Coordinates of C-alpha atoms in Angstrom, one line a residue:
M224 CA -25.1 -12.5 4.6
S225 CA -27.1 -16.3 4.6
D226 CA -30.0 -17.3 7.1
F227 CA -27.5 -19.8 9.4
A228 CA -30.1 -20.9 10.8
H229 CA -31.9 -22.4 7.5
F230 CA -29.0 -23.8 5.7
G231 CA -30.3 -27.9 5.5
G232 CA -27.5 -29.3 7.7
S233 CA -27.1 -30.6 11.1
E234 CA -27.5 -29.0 14.3
E235 CA -23.5 -29.8 15.1
E236 CA -23.2 -27.8 11.7
Y237 CA -25.2 -25.3 12.3
A238 CA -23.6 -24.4 15.6
A239 CA -20.0 -24.9 14.5
I240 CA -20.8 -22.1 11.6
R241 CA -22.5 -20.3 13.6
K242 CA -19.6 -19.9 16.2
H243 CA -17.4 -19.1 13.1
N244 CA -19.5 -16.3 11.7
A245 CA -19.4 -15.1 15.1
D246 CA -15.9 -15.3 15.5
V247 CA -14.8 -13.4 11.9
E248 CA -18.0 -10.6 12.5
A249 CA -16.0 -9.8 16.2
N250 CA -12.7 -10.1 14.2
P251 CA -13.0 -9.6 10.5
D252 CA -9.1 -9.1 10.2
S253 CA -8.1 -12.9 11.9
F254 CA -7.3 -15.3 8.6
E255 CA -7.5 -18.1 11.3
H256 CA -11.7 -16.9 11.9
W257 CA -11.7 -16.8 8.2
E258 CA -10.2 -20.1 7.6
A259 CA -12.6 -22.1 10.6
L260 CA -15.4 -20.6 8.6
I261 CA -14.9 -21.5 5.1
A262 CA -13.4 -25.2 6.2
A263 CA -17.0 -25.8 8.3
C264 CA -19.1 -24.2 5.2
E265 CA -17.1 -26.8 2.4
A266 CA -17.8 -29.6 4.9
L267 CA -21.6 -29.0 5.2
E268 CA -24.0 -31.9 4.7
G269 CA -21.0 -34.1 4.2
G270 CA -19.4 -32.3 1.6
I271 CA -20.6 -29.5 -0.9
N272 CA -21.7 -31.0 -3.9
R273 CA -23.7 -30.4 -6.4
N274 CA -26.5 -32.3 -4.5
S275 CA -26.2 -29.8 -2.0
S276 CA -29.6 -28.5 -0.6
P277 CA -30.1 -24.7 -1.7
A278 CA -29.8 -23.2 1.6
A279 CA -26.5 -25.2 2.3
L280 CA -25.1 -24.0 -1.0
E281 CA -26.3 -20.1 -0.4
T282 CA -24.5 -20.1 3.0
F283 CA -21.1 -21.5 1.2
R284 CA -20.9 -19.1 -1.1
D285 CA -22.3 -16.4 1.0
A286 CA -18.9 -17.4 3.2
Y287 CA -16.7 -17.6 0.0
D288 CA -18.2 -14.0 -0.9
R289 CA -17.1 -12.6 2.0
F290 CA -13.7 -14.2 2.1
L291 CA -12.4 -13.3 -0.9
H292 CA -14.1 -10.0 -0.7
K293 CA -11.9 -9.2 2.6
F294 CA -8.7 -10.7 1.2
P295 CA -9.3 -10.6 -2.9
L296 CA -5.2 -11.6 -3.5
L297 CA -5.4 -15.3 -2.2
F298 CA -5.2 -16.8 -5.4
G299 CA -5.7 -20.0 -4.4
Y300 CA -8.5 -19.7 -2.8
W301 CA -10.2 -18.7 -6.1
S302 CA -8.7 -21.6 -8.0
K303 CA -10.3 -23.8 -5.4
Y304 CA -14.0 -21.7 -5.4
A305 CA -14.1 -22.1 -9.0
E306 CA -13.3 -25.9 -8.7
F307 CA -16.3 -26.0 -6.4
E308 CA -18.6 -24.2 -8.2
F309 CA -17.4 -26.3 -11.7
S310 CA -18.5 -29.5 -9.7
I311 CA -21.5 -27.8 -8.2
A312 CA -23.2 -25.7 -10.9
G313 CA -20.8 -26.7 -14.4
P314 CA -18.0 -24.7 -16.3
E315 CA -20.5 -21.2 -16.9
S316 CA -20.4 -20.8 -12.9
A317 CA -16.9 -21.9 -12.6
E318 CA -15.5 -19.3 -15.6
M319 CA -17.5 -16.1 -13.5
V320 CA -15.4 -16.9 -10.6
Y321 CA -12.2 -17.4 -12.5
E322 CA -12.9 -13.8 -14.3
R323 CA -13.9 -12.4 -10.6
G324 CA -10.4 -13.7 -9.7
V325 CA -8.1 -12.7 -12.4
A326 CA -9.7 -8.9 -11.9
S327 CA -8.8 -9.0 -8.4
V328 CA -5.1 -10.4 -8.5
S329 CA -4.7 -9.8 -12.1
N330 CA -0.7 -11.1 -12.1
S331 CA -1.1 -14.1 -10.2
V332 CA 0.8 -16.7 -12.2
D333 CA -0.6 -19.5 -10.9
L334 CA -4.4 -18.2 -11.2
W335 CA -4.0 -17.7 -14.8
L336 CA -2.0 -21.1 -15.5
A337 CA -5.3 -22.7 -13.7
Y338 CA -7.7 -20.8 -15.5
C339 CA -6.4 -21.9 -19.0
N340 CA -6.1 -25.2 -17.9
F341 CA -9.7 -25.1 -16.8
K342 CA -10.2 -23.4 -20.3
T343 CA -9.0 -25.9 -22.0
E344 CA -10.7 -28.7 -20.5
T345 CA -13.6 -27.5 -21.1
T346 CA -13.7 -25.6 -24.3
H347 CA -13.3 -27.5 -27.8
D348 CA -12.7 -23.8 -29.7
P349 CA -8.8 -23.3 -30.1
Q350 CA -9.7 -19.1 -30.6
L351 CA -11.4 -19.1 -27.6
V352 CA -9.2 -20.5 -25.7
R353 CA -6.2 -19.1 -27.4
E354 CA -7.5 -15.5 -26.9
L355 CA -7.4 -16.6 -22.9
F356 CA -3.8 -17.7 -23.1
E357 CA -3.1 -14.6 -24.5
R358 CA -5.0 -11.9 -21.7
G359 CA -2.9 -14.1 -19.3
A360 CA 0.3 -13.4 -21.2
N361 CA -0.3 -9.6 -21.2
A362 CA -1.2 -10.5 -17.3
V363 CA 1.8 -12.4 -16.4
G364 CA 4.0 -12.8 -19.2
L365 CA 6.8 -10.6 -17.9
D366 CA 6.7 -12.4 -14.1
F367 CA 10.4 -13.6 -13.7
M368 CA 8.5 -17.1 -12.6
A369 CA 6.3 -17.0 -15.5
H370 CA 7.8 -20.0 -17.3
I371 CA 4.9 -22.5 -16.3
F372 CA 2.8 -20.2 -18.0
W373 CA 4.5 -20.3 -20.7
D374 CA 4.9 -24.0 -20.7
R375 CA 1.6 -24.5 -20.5
Y376 CA 0.7 -22.4 -23.6
I377 CA 3.1 -24.2 -25.7
D378 CA 1.8 -27.3 -24.6
Y379 CA -1.4 -26.6 -25.6
E380 CA -0.3 -25.4 -28.9
G381 CA 2.1 -28.7 -28.9
L382 CA -1.5 -30.5 -28.6
Q383 CA -3.5 -28.3 -31.6
E384 CA -0.1 -29.7 -33.6
A385 CA 0.1 -25.5 -34.3
H386 CA 4.1 -25.9 -35.1
D387 CA 4.0 -22.6 -36.5
R388 CA 2.5 -20.9 -33.3
I389 CA 5.1 -23.5 -31.1
Y390 CA 8.3 -21.6 -32.9
A391 CA 6.4 -18.0 -32.2
L392 CA 5.6 -18.5 -29.1
H393 CA 9.4 -19.8 -28.5
A394 CA 10.6 -16.3 -30.4
R395 CA 8.4 -14.3 -28.5
V396 CA 9.8 -16.0 -24.9
V397 CA 13.6 -16.2 -25.6
R398 CA 13.0 -11.9 -25.5
I399 CA 11.8 -12.3 -21.6
P400 CA 13.9 -12.3 -18.9
L401 CA 12.4 -15.2 -17.1
H402 CA 13.9 -17.7 -14.4
Q403 CA 14.2 -20.5 -17.2
Y404 CA 15.5 -18.7 -19.8
A405 CA 18.5 -20.8 -21.6
R406 CA 16.0 -23.9 -21.9
Y407 CA 13.6 -22.0 -24.0
Y408 CA 16.4 -20.8 -26.3
E409 CA 18.0 -24.3 -26.5
R410 CA 14.5 -25.6 -27.5
F411 CA 13.8 -22.7 -30.0
R412 CA 17.0 -23.3 -31.9
V413 CA 16.0 -26.9 -32.8
L414 CA 13.0 -25.5 -33.9
A415 CA 14.6 -23.2 -36.4
L416 CA 16.1 -25.6 -38.2
E417 CA 12.8 -27.5 -38.9
R418 CA 10.7 -24.1 -40.1
P419 CA 10.7 -22.7 -43.4
L420 CA 12.7 -19.5 -44.0
T421 CA 9.8 -17.4 -44.2
E422 CA 8.7 -18.1 -40.8
L423 CA 11.8 -17.6 -38.8
A424 CA 11.4 -13.8 -39.1
S425 CA 9.6 -10.9 -40.3
A426 CA 9.8 -10.3 -43.7
D427 CA 11.6 -7.1 -43.6
I428 CA 14.5 -8.8 -41.8
I429 CA 14.8 -11.7 -44.5
A430 CA 15.0 -9.4 -46.9
K431 CA 17.8 -7.5 -45.3
F432 CA 19.6 -10.5 -44.6
R433 CA 19.0 -11.4 -48.2
S434 CA 20.4 -8.2 -49.6
E435 CA 23.5 -8.3 -47.3
V436 CA 24.0 -11.8 -48.8
E437 CA 23.8 -10.5 -52.2
S438 CA 26.1 -7.8 -51.3
E439 CA 28.4 -10.1 -49.7
Y440 CA 28.5 -12.1 -53.1
N441 CA 29.2 -9.7 -54.9
A442 CA 31.7 -8.5 -53.2
R443 CA 33.5 -11.5 -53.3
G444 CA 33.2 -11.8 -56.9
I445 CA 30.3 -14.7 -56.7
G446 CA 27.8 -14.5 -59.0
E447 CA 24.4 -14.6 -58.1
Q448 CA 22.8 -18.1 -56.0
V449 CA 19.9 -19.4 -55.5
G450 CA 19.0 -22.7 -53.9
E451 CA 20.1 -24.3 -50.4
A452 CA 23.3 -21.5 -50.1
M453 CA 21.6 -18.7 -50.2
E454 CA 18.6 -19.8 -47.4
R455 CA 22.1 -21.5 -45.7
E456 CA 23.7 -18.3 -45.2
I457 CA 20.4 -16.3 -44.4
R458 CA 19.6 -18.7 -42.0
T459 CA 23.0 -18.0 -40.2
K460 CA 22.5 -14.5 -40.1
V461 CA 18.7 -15.2 -38.4
D462 CA 20.5 -17.5 -35.9
A463 CA 23.2 -14.7 -35.3
M464 CA 20.7 -12.1 -34.6
F465 CA 18.4 -14.3 -32.3
Y466 CA 21.9 -15.6 -30.4
E467 CA 22.6 -11.5 -29.8
I468 CA 19.0 -11.4 -28.3
F469 CA 19.7 -14.7 -26.0
A470 CA 22.7 -13.0 -25.1
S471 CA 21.2 -10.1 -23.8
T472 CA 18.1 -12.0 -22.4
Q473 CA 21.0 -13.6 -20.4
G474 CA 22.4 -10.2 -19.2
E475 CA 18.2 -9.0 -18.0
V476 CA 18.5 -12.4 -16.1
G477 CA 21.7 -11.3 -14.5
K478 CA 20.7 -8.2 -13.4
R479 CA 17.2 -9.2 -11.5
W480 CA 19.0 -12.2 -10.4
T481 CA 19.8 -10.8 -6.7
Y482 CA 16.6 -8.9 -6.4
E483 CA 14.8 -12.3 -7.4
S484 CA 16.8 -14.5 -4.9
E485 CA 16.0 -12.2 -2.3
I486 CA 12.2 -12.9 -2.6
K487 CA 11.1 -15.0 0.1
R488 CA 7.5 -15.2 0.0
P489 CA 6.3 -14.0 -3.6
Y490 CA 2.8 -13.9 -2.3
F491 CA -0.3 -12.3 -0.2
H492 CA -0.6 -13.2 3.3
V493 CA -1.6 -11.5 6.1
T494 CA 1.5 -12.1 8.5
E495 CA 4.1 -9.2 8.3
L496 CA 7.3 -9.2 6.2
D497 CA 10.6 -8.5 7.7
Q498 CA 12.8 -5.4 7.2
Q499 CA 14.9 -7.2 4.7
Q500 CA 12.3 -8.2 2.5
L501 CA 10.8 -4.8 2.1
S502 CA 14.2 -3.3 1.4
N503 CA 14.5 -5.7 -1.5
W504 CA 11.3 -4.8 -3.1
Q505 CA 12.6 -0.9 -2.9
K506 CA 16.0 -2.1 -4.2
Y507 CA 14.3 -3.9 -7.7
L508 CA 11.7 -1.2 -7.9
D509 CA 14.6 1.4 -7.7
F510 CA 16.6 -0.7 -10.8
E511 CA 13.5 -1.4 -12.7
E512 CA 12.7 2.6 -12.6
Q513 CA 16.3 3.2 -13.6
E514 CA 16.2 0.8 -16.9
G515 CA 12.5 2.6 -18.2
D516 CA 10.8 -0.1 -19.3
F517 CA 7.1 0.8 -18.7
A518 CA 5.3 -2.7 -19.4
R519 CA 8.5 -4.1 -16.7
I520 CA 8.1 -1.4 -13.9
T521 CA 4.3 -1.8 -13.6
T522 CA 4.8 -5.5 -13.8
L523 CA 7.4 -5.4 -10.7
Y524 CA 4.9 -3.1 -8.5
E525 CA 1.7 -5.3 -9.4
R526 CA 3.9 -8.1 -8.0
C527 CA 5.5 -6.5 -5.4
L528 CA 1.9 -5.2 -4.1
T529 CA 1.1 -8.8 -4.4
T530 CA 3.2 -9.6 -1.5
C531 CA 3.4 -6.1 0.5
A532 CA -0.5 -4.8 -0.2
L533 CA -0.7 -4.2 3.4
Y534 CA 2.5 -1.6 3.4
E535 CA 1.3 1.7 2.6
E536 CA 4.4 3.1 1.5
F537 CA 4.5 0.6 -1.9
W538 CA 1.2 2.3 -2.7
L539 CA 2.5 5.9 -2.3
R540 CA 5.3 5.0 -4.1
Y541 CA 3.5 3.2 -7.0
A542 CA 1.1 6.8 -7.1
R543 CA 3.7 8.8 -7.2
W544 CA 6.0 7.0 -9.7
M545 CA 3.1 6.6 -11.8
S546 CA 1.6 10.7 -11.4
G547 CA 5.1 11.1 -12.8
Q548 CA 4.1 9.4 -16.2
D549 CA 2.4 11.4 -18.7
D550 CA -1.7 11.2 -18.9
K551 CA -1.9 8.7 -16.5
E552 CA -4.7 10.2 -14.3
E553 CA -7.2 7.8 -14.1
E554 CA -4.4 5.1 -13.1
V555 CA -2.8 7.4 -10.5
R556 CA -6.8 7.6 -8.8
N557 CA -6.8 3.4 -9.3
I558 CA -4.0 3.0 -7.4
Y559 CA -5.3 4.9 -4.8
R560 CA -8.7 3.6 -4.7
R561 CA -7.4 0.1 -4.8
A562 CA -5.1 0.8 -1.7
C563 CA -7.6 2.7 0.5
T564 CA -10.6 0.6 0.1
V565 CA -9.2 -2.6 0.2
F566 CA -5.7 -3.4 1.2
V567 CA -4.0 -0.3 3.6
P568 CA -5.2 -0.7 7.1
V569 CA -7.5 2.2 8.1
S570 CA -4.9 2.5 11.3
R571 CA -2.6 4.3 8.7
P572 CA -5.0 7.3 7.2
G573 CA -2.0 8.9 5.6
I574 CA -2.6 7.3 2.4
R575 CA -6.5 8.2 2.4
L576 CA -5.4 12.1 3.0
Q577 CA -2.8 12.0 -0.1
W578 CA -5.8 10.3 -2.0
A579 CA -7.8 13.7 -0.7
Y580 CA -5.2 15.8 -1.8
F581 CA -4.8 14.2 -5.6
E582 CA -8.5 14.5 -5.8
E583 CA -8.7 18.1 -4.9
A584 CA -6.1 19.2 -7.3
F585 CA -7.7 17.9 -10.1
G586 CA -10.7 19.3 -9.1
R587 CA -13.1 17.0 -7.1
V588 CA -13.4 18.9 -4.3
D589 CA -16.5 16.9 -3.5
V590 CA -14.2 13.8 -3.0
A591 CA -11.7 15.0 -1.0
L592 CA -14.5 15.8 1.7
A593 CA -16.0 12.6 1.4
I594 CA -12.4 10.8 1.4
H595 CA -12.2 13.1 5.1
E596 CA -15.3 12.4 6.3
A597 CA -15.4 9.0 5.8
L598 CA -11.9 8.3 7.6
L599 CA -13.4 10.1 10.7
D600 CA -16.4 7.7 10.8
Q601 CA -13.6 4.5 11.3
I602 CA -11.4 7.0 13.4
P603 CA -13.1 9.6 15.2
D604 CA -10.2 10.7 17.1
C605 CA -7.8 11.3 14.6
I606 CA -6.2 14.7 14.7
E607 CA -4.5 14.8 11.1
V608 CA -7.3 13.9 9.9
V609 CA -9.5 16.5 11.2
T610 CA -6.8 19.0 10.8
S611 CA -6.4 18.3 7.0
W612 CA -10.4 18.4 6.7
A613 CA -10.3 21.9 8.2
N614 CA -7.0 23.0 5.5
V615 CA -9.1 21.7 2.6
A616 CA -12.2 23.3 3.9
R617 CA -9.5 26.9 4.2
R618 CA -8.2 26.5 1.1
Q619 CA -11.6 26.0 -1.1
S620 CA -14.1 28.4 1.1
G621 CA -11.8 30.3 3.5
L622 CA -11.2 30.7 6.7
E623 CA -14.4 30.8 8.8
A624 CA -15.7 27.0 7.0
A625 CA -11.9 25.9 8.3
V626 CA -12.8 27.4 12.0
Q627 CA -16.1 25.5 11.6
V628 CA -14.8 22.5 11.1
Y629 CA -12.4 22.1 14.2
R630 CA -15.9 23.6 15.9
D631 CA -18.0 20.7 15.0
Q632 CA -15.7 18.6 15.8
I633 CA -14.6 19.8 19.2
D634 CA -18.6 20.1 20.2
T635 CA -19.2 16.3 19.3
P636 CA -20.0 14.5 22.0
T637 CA -18.3 11.2 21.3
V638 CA -14.7 12.9 20.5
D639 CA -12.2 12.3 23.3
L640 CA -11.0 15.2 25.3
Y641 CA -7.6 14.9 24.3
T642 CA -8.5 15.2 20.9
K643 CA -11.1 18.3 21.6
A644 CA -7.3 19.4 23.4
A645 CA -5.1 18.8 20.3
L646 CA -8.1 20.8 18.1
V647 CA -8.2 24.1 19.7
A648 CA -4.3 24.0 19.5
E649 CA -4.9 23.7 15.6
W650 CA -7.7 26.1 16.0
A651 CA -5.5 28.6 17.4
Y652 CA -2.7 28.0 15.2
L653 CA -4.8 28.3 11.9
L654 CA -5.7 32.0 13.1
W655 CA -3.0 33.0 13.6
K656 CA -0.7 31.8 11.0
T657 CA -3.7 32.5 8.6
N658 CA -5.2 35.4 9.7
R659 CA -2.0 36.5 11.2
S660 CA -3.5 37.3 14.4
A661 CA -1.6 36.4 17.5
D662 CA -4.3 38.1 19.3
E663 CA -6.6 36.2 18.4
A664 CA -4.8 32.9 18.4
R665 CA -3.8 34.0 22.0
A666 CA -7.4 34.0 23.3
V667 CA -8.1 30.7 22.1
F668 CA -5.6 29.1 24.2
L669 CA -6.5 31.2 27.4
K670 CA -10.6 30.3 27.0
N671 CA -9.6 26.9 26.4
V672 CA -6.5 26.6 28.7
Q673 CA -9.0 25.4 31.6
W674 CA -10.8 22.4 29.8
Y675 CA -7.4 21.0 28.3
A676 CA -4.6 21.8 30.9
D677 CA -3.8 18.1 31.0
S678 CA -2.8 17.9 27.3
R679 CA 1.1 18.2 26.2
I680 CA -0.2 18.9 22.4
F681 CA -2.0 22.1 23.7
W682 CA 0.9 22.9 25.9
D683 CA 3.6 22.3 22.6
R684 CA 1.6 24.4 20.7
W685 CA 0.5 27.2 23.2
F686 CA 4.7 27.6 24.3
Q687 CA 5.4 27.2 20.5
F688 CA 3.4 30.1 19.3
E689 CA 4.6 32.8 22.5
L690 CA 7.9 31.9 21.6
E691 CA 7.7 32.7 18.1
Q692 CA 6.4 36.3 18.8
P693 CA 8.1 39.5 18.5
G694 CA 10.9 39.4 21.2
D695 CA 9.8 42.6 23.4
E696 CA 9.3 43.2 27.9
E697 CA 5.3 41.8 26.6
Q698 CA 6.7 38.6 25.0
E699 CA 8.2 37.8 28.4
E700 CA 5.4 38.1 30.8
R701 CA 3.5 36.4 28.1
V702 CA 5.9 33.1 28.0
A703 CA 6.3 33.8 31.7
H704 CA 2.3 33.1 31.9
V705 CA 2.3 30.2 29.8
F706 CA 4.8 28.4 32.3
E707 CA 3.0 29.4 35.1
D708 CA -0.4 28.2 34.1
L709 CA 1.9 25.1 33.3
R710 CA 3.2 24.3 36.2
N711 CA -0.1 25.5 38.3
K712 CA -2.9 24.3 36.0
S713 CA -1.6 21.3 34.5
R714 CA -1.4 17.2 36.0
L715 CA 1.1 15.9 33.5
P716 CA 3.8 14.0 34.9
T717 CA 6.5 16.2 36.5
A718 CA 8.9 15.0 34.1
L719 CA 7.6 16.5 31.1
K720 CA 7.1 19.7 33.3
L721 CA 10.9 19.6 33.6
E722 CA 11.5 19.4 29.6
Y723 CA 9.2 22.2 29.6
T724 CA 11.2 24.1 32.2
K725 CA 14.4 23.6 30.1
Q726 CA 12.8 25.4 26.7
Y727 CA 11.4 28.3 29.4
L728 CA 15.2 28.4 31.3
E729 CA 16.9 28.5 27.4
F730 CA 14.4 31.4 26.4
L731 CA 15.2 33.4 29.3
V732 CA 18.8 33.0 28.7
Q733 CA 18.6 33.8 25.0
R734 CA 15.8 36.3 24.8
G735 CA 15.4 37.5 28.5
S736 CA 15.6 41.3 29.4
K737 CA 18.2 42.8 31.4
D738 CA 16.5 41.5 34.7
A739 CA 15.8 37.6 33.6
M740 CA 18.5 36.2 35.3
M741 CA 16.8 36.3 38.5
T742 CA 13.6 34.7 37.2
Y743 CA 15.9 32.1 35.7
L744 CA 17.8 31.5 39.4
D745 CA 14.4 31.4 41.0
V746 CA 12.9 28.8 38.1
D747 CA 15.7 26.9 38.0
R748 CA 16.5 26.6 42.2
E749 CA 12.2 25.5 42.4
M750 CA 12.2 22.7 39.5
F751 CA 15.8 21.5 39.7
G752 CA 16.6 22.2 43.5
P753 CA 16.5 19.9 46.4
T754 CA 13.5 18.9 47.8
S755 CA 13.4 21.5 50.6
V756 CA 13.6 24.3 48.4
S757 CA 11.4 22.9 45.2
Y758 CA 8.8 24.1 43.9
A759 CA 6.8 20.7 44.5
S760 CA 7.9 21.0 48.4
S761 CA 6.3 24.3 48.8
S762 CA 2.9 23.9 46.5
G763 CA 2.7 19.9 45.8
T764 CA 2.9 18.6 42.2
N765 CA -1.1 18.6 41.8
A766 CA -2.6 20.8 39.7
K767 CA -5.4 22.9 41.4
E768 CA -8.8 24.2 40.7
N769 CA -9.9 27.4 42.9
G770 CA -7.6 26.0 45.7
A771 CA -8.0 22.2 45.7
S772 CA -6.1 19.9 44.3
R773 CA -7.6 17.7 41.4
G774 CA -5.6 14.9 42.1
E775 CA -3.5 13.0 39.4
L776 CA -4.2 11.3 35.9
D777 CA -4.9 7.5 35.6
E778 CA -2.0 5.7 33.9
Q779 CA -4.8 5.3 30.3
S780 CA -5.2 9.3 30.8
T781 CA -1.6 10.2 31.1
R782 CA -0.6 8.0 27.8
K783 CA -2.9 10.2 26.2
A784 CA -2.1 13.2 28.0
T785 CA 1.7 13.0 27.1
A786 CA 1.0 11.4 23.7
K787 CA 2.6 13.9 20.8
S788 CA 1.3 14.4 17.1
F789 CA 2.9 13.4 14.6
A790 CA 2.0 13.5 10.8
F791 CA 2.3 10.5 8.2
Y792 CA 5.3 11.3 7.2
E793 CA 7.3 11.2 10.4
L794 CA 6.0 8.5 11.5
Y795 CA 7.3 6.1 8.6
G796 CA 10.5 5.6 7.7
E797 CA 12.4 3.6 4.9
P798 CA 13.0 -0.1 6.4
T799 CA 16.3 -1.0 7.1
S800 CA 18.3 -3.6 5.4
D801 CA 19.7 -5.5 7.6
A802 CA 17.1 -5.6 9.9
Q803 CA 15.1 -9.6 10.7
I804 CA 12.0 -8.7 12.8
P805 CA 8.8 -8.5 11.4
T806 CA 8.0 -4.9 10.0
D807 CA 4.2 -3.9 11.4
F808 CA 1.4 -2.3 8.9
N809 CA -0.6 -1.4 11.5

């Protein structure tokens, strides 16, 4: 980061940049703070230019580099940065910025157009310019709104008076379903009248049509024809062939028109999209996948992931689709890498866990473990990540390695008490499910209830564990013991305790012994009866420790204590197409 104390501007400029930089460091996700910093850096010393001081230029470049590292899909800022570099250091420096830009947002029609315009104005070698146009065509040529790019490419060839290339470009574009497809066909037909027969189509097609014309003449008893008559017949067939291509393109445009017309924001921004927009992208992807053209599918995914870059569901969908194609391991890895290291907020760990499973599946266990470790550095109280890490250890190194992961996290002082409670419950479940040892699992619950009695997740797991044991009298006693511990040791809200009571009463009705109904009636009276006969009036609602009340949980602790544990598959569903409210990506 630049030394903001020595950039060479006035004291007021220094103070402004220092303030904006502090704002950015305090909240790096705030787009407004970044915009203010960039604007302040651009205005240094009366406006950045080739005569600005080295310190000011360093400050300006540092801010832009950090900004575009954080938000690499902002094509307008890449163009702006390149323009500044051109005015400061010349075309080579600007070209380096453009190259970084198209590497970061390779599917931006506008950025490729800006880059090609820059190249046409600064390079006198047509071959170099054409090479860049071709790179752009391969990157964005299939975009539905790519007509502005193709127009510029055709215009350039017009300036070069390369009429054969102009015709070839039109012959190429009429096959692509673009927003303004029709005008290219109209211009193409005019151009075809001016070009020699050998340029109208490939040699094989011309030979095929020549043979057809000759056969038709022979069938009609007409002798061999040469010259203008033969050429006219062949041109007619070529025109009919391209009309069929035009009609096919027209049909392809019609298929996509509904989806394209519903795209309200085709560019990246940090603000949320409404669910109708997300649903439209899902439907559009469904359509292209059914069409089955790999190039068009990947083009649409890349367009979608510019607009929806912060939504993990689209990255997951892209990775899943790509993994269904042959020999695409590295492509899938790159999708996960882009999603997890740049775009998807870390508050959504699901896609990062999916990446870890992918790496584990392909034998890169060290990478899978490193992903888990990096995640916990960012979100240390994420139960799902710890549980996933423990299971990677179990699959690769055995049960003891998995238990050690839980122990290490539980013993970490910075891990929240309620997170530890959930991890203890997961530890017990691991022993039961993997080792088939109910006694070991029960011992973990019993040993730790004194520390984690205020955790809903702890009780959920313990109750479920005992309810799933084989039915006998001992089971009834053990379930009763869990319920009594819950009533006496936990400070969970009364409403939640009543939910557990319903489960217990249901257990007594469905699986209780012959004397279970007496227990049922007692518990029902104590928990649901009037105050004069309830458990609350006789024992108090607060949990006790050594006979003394432990007091009630505060509001923040109550939220943590009553929180449920969800896997990411349970939290995020498909968008509702008719919903108009913004959809959160955090």
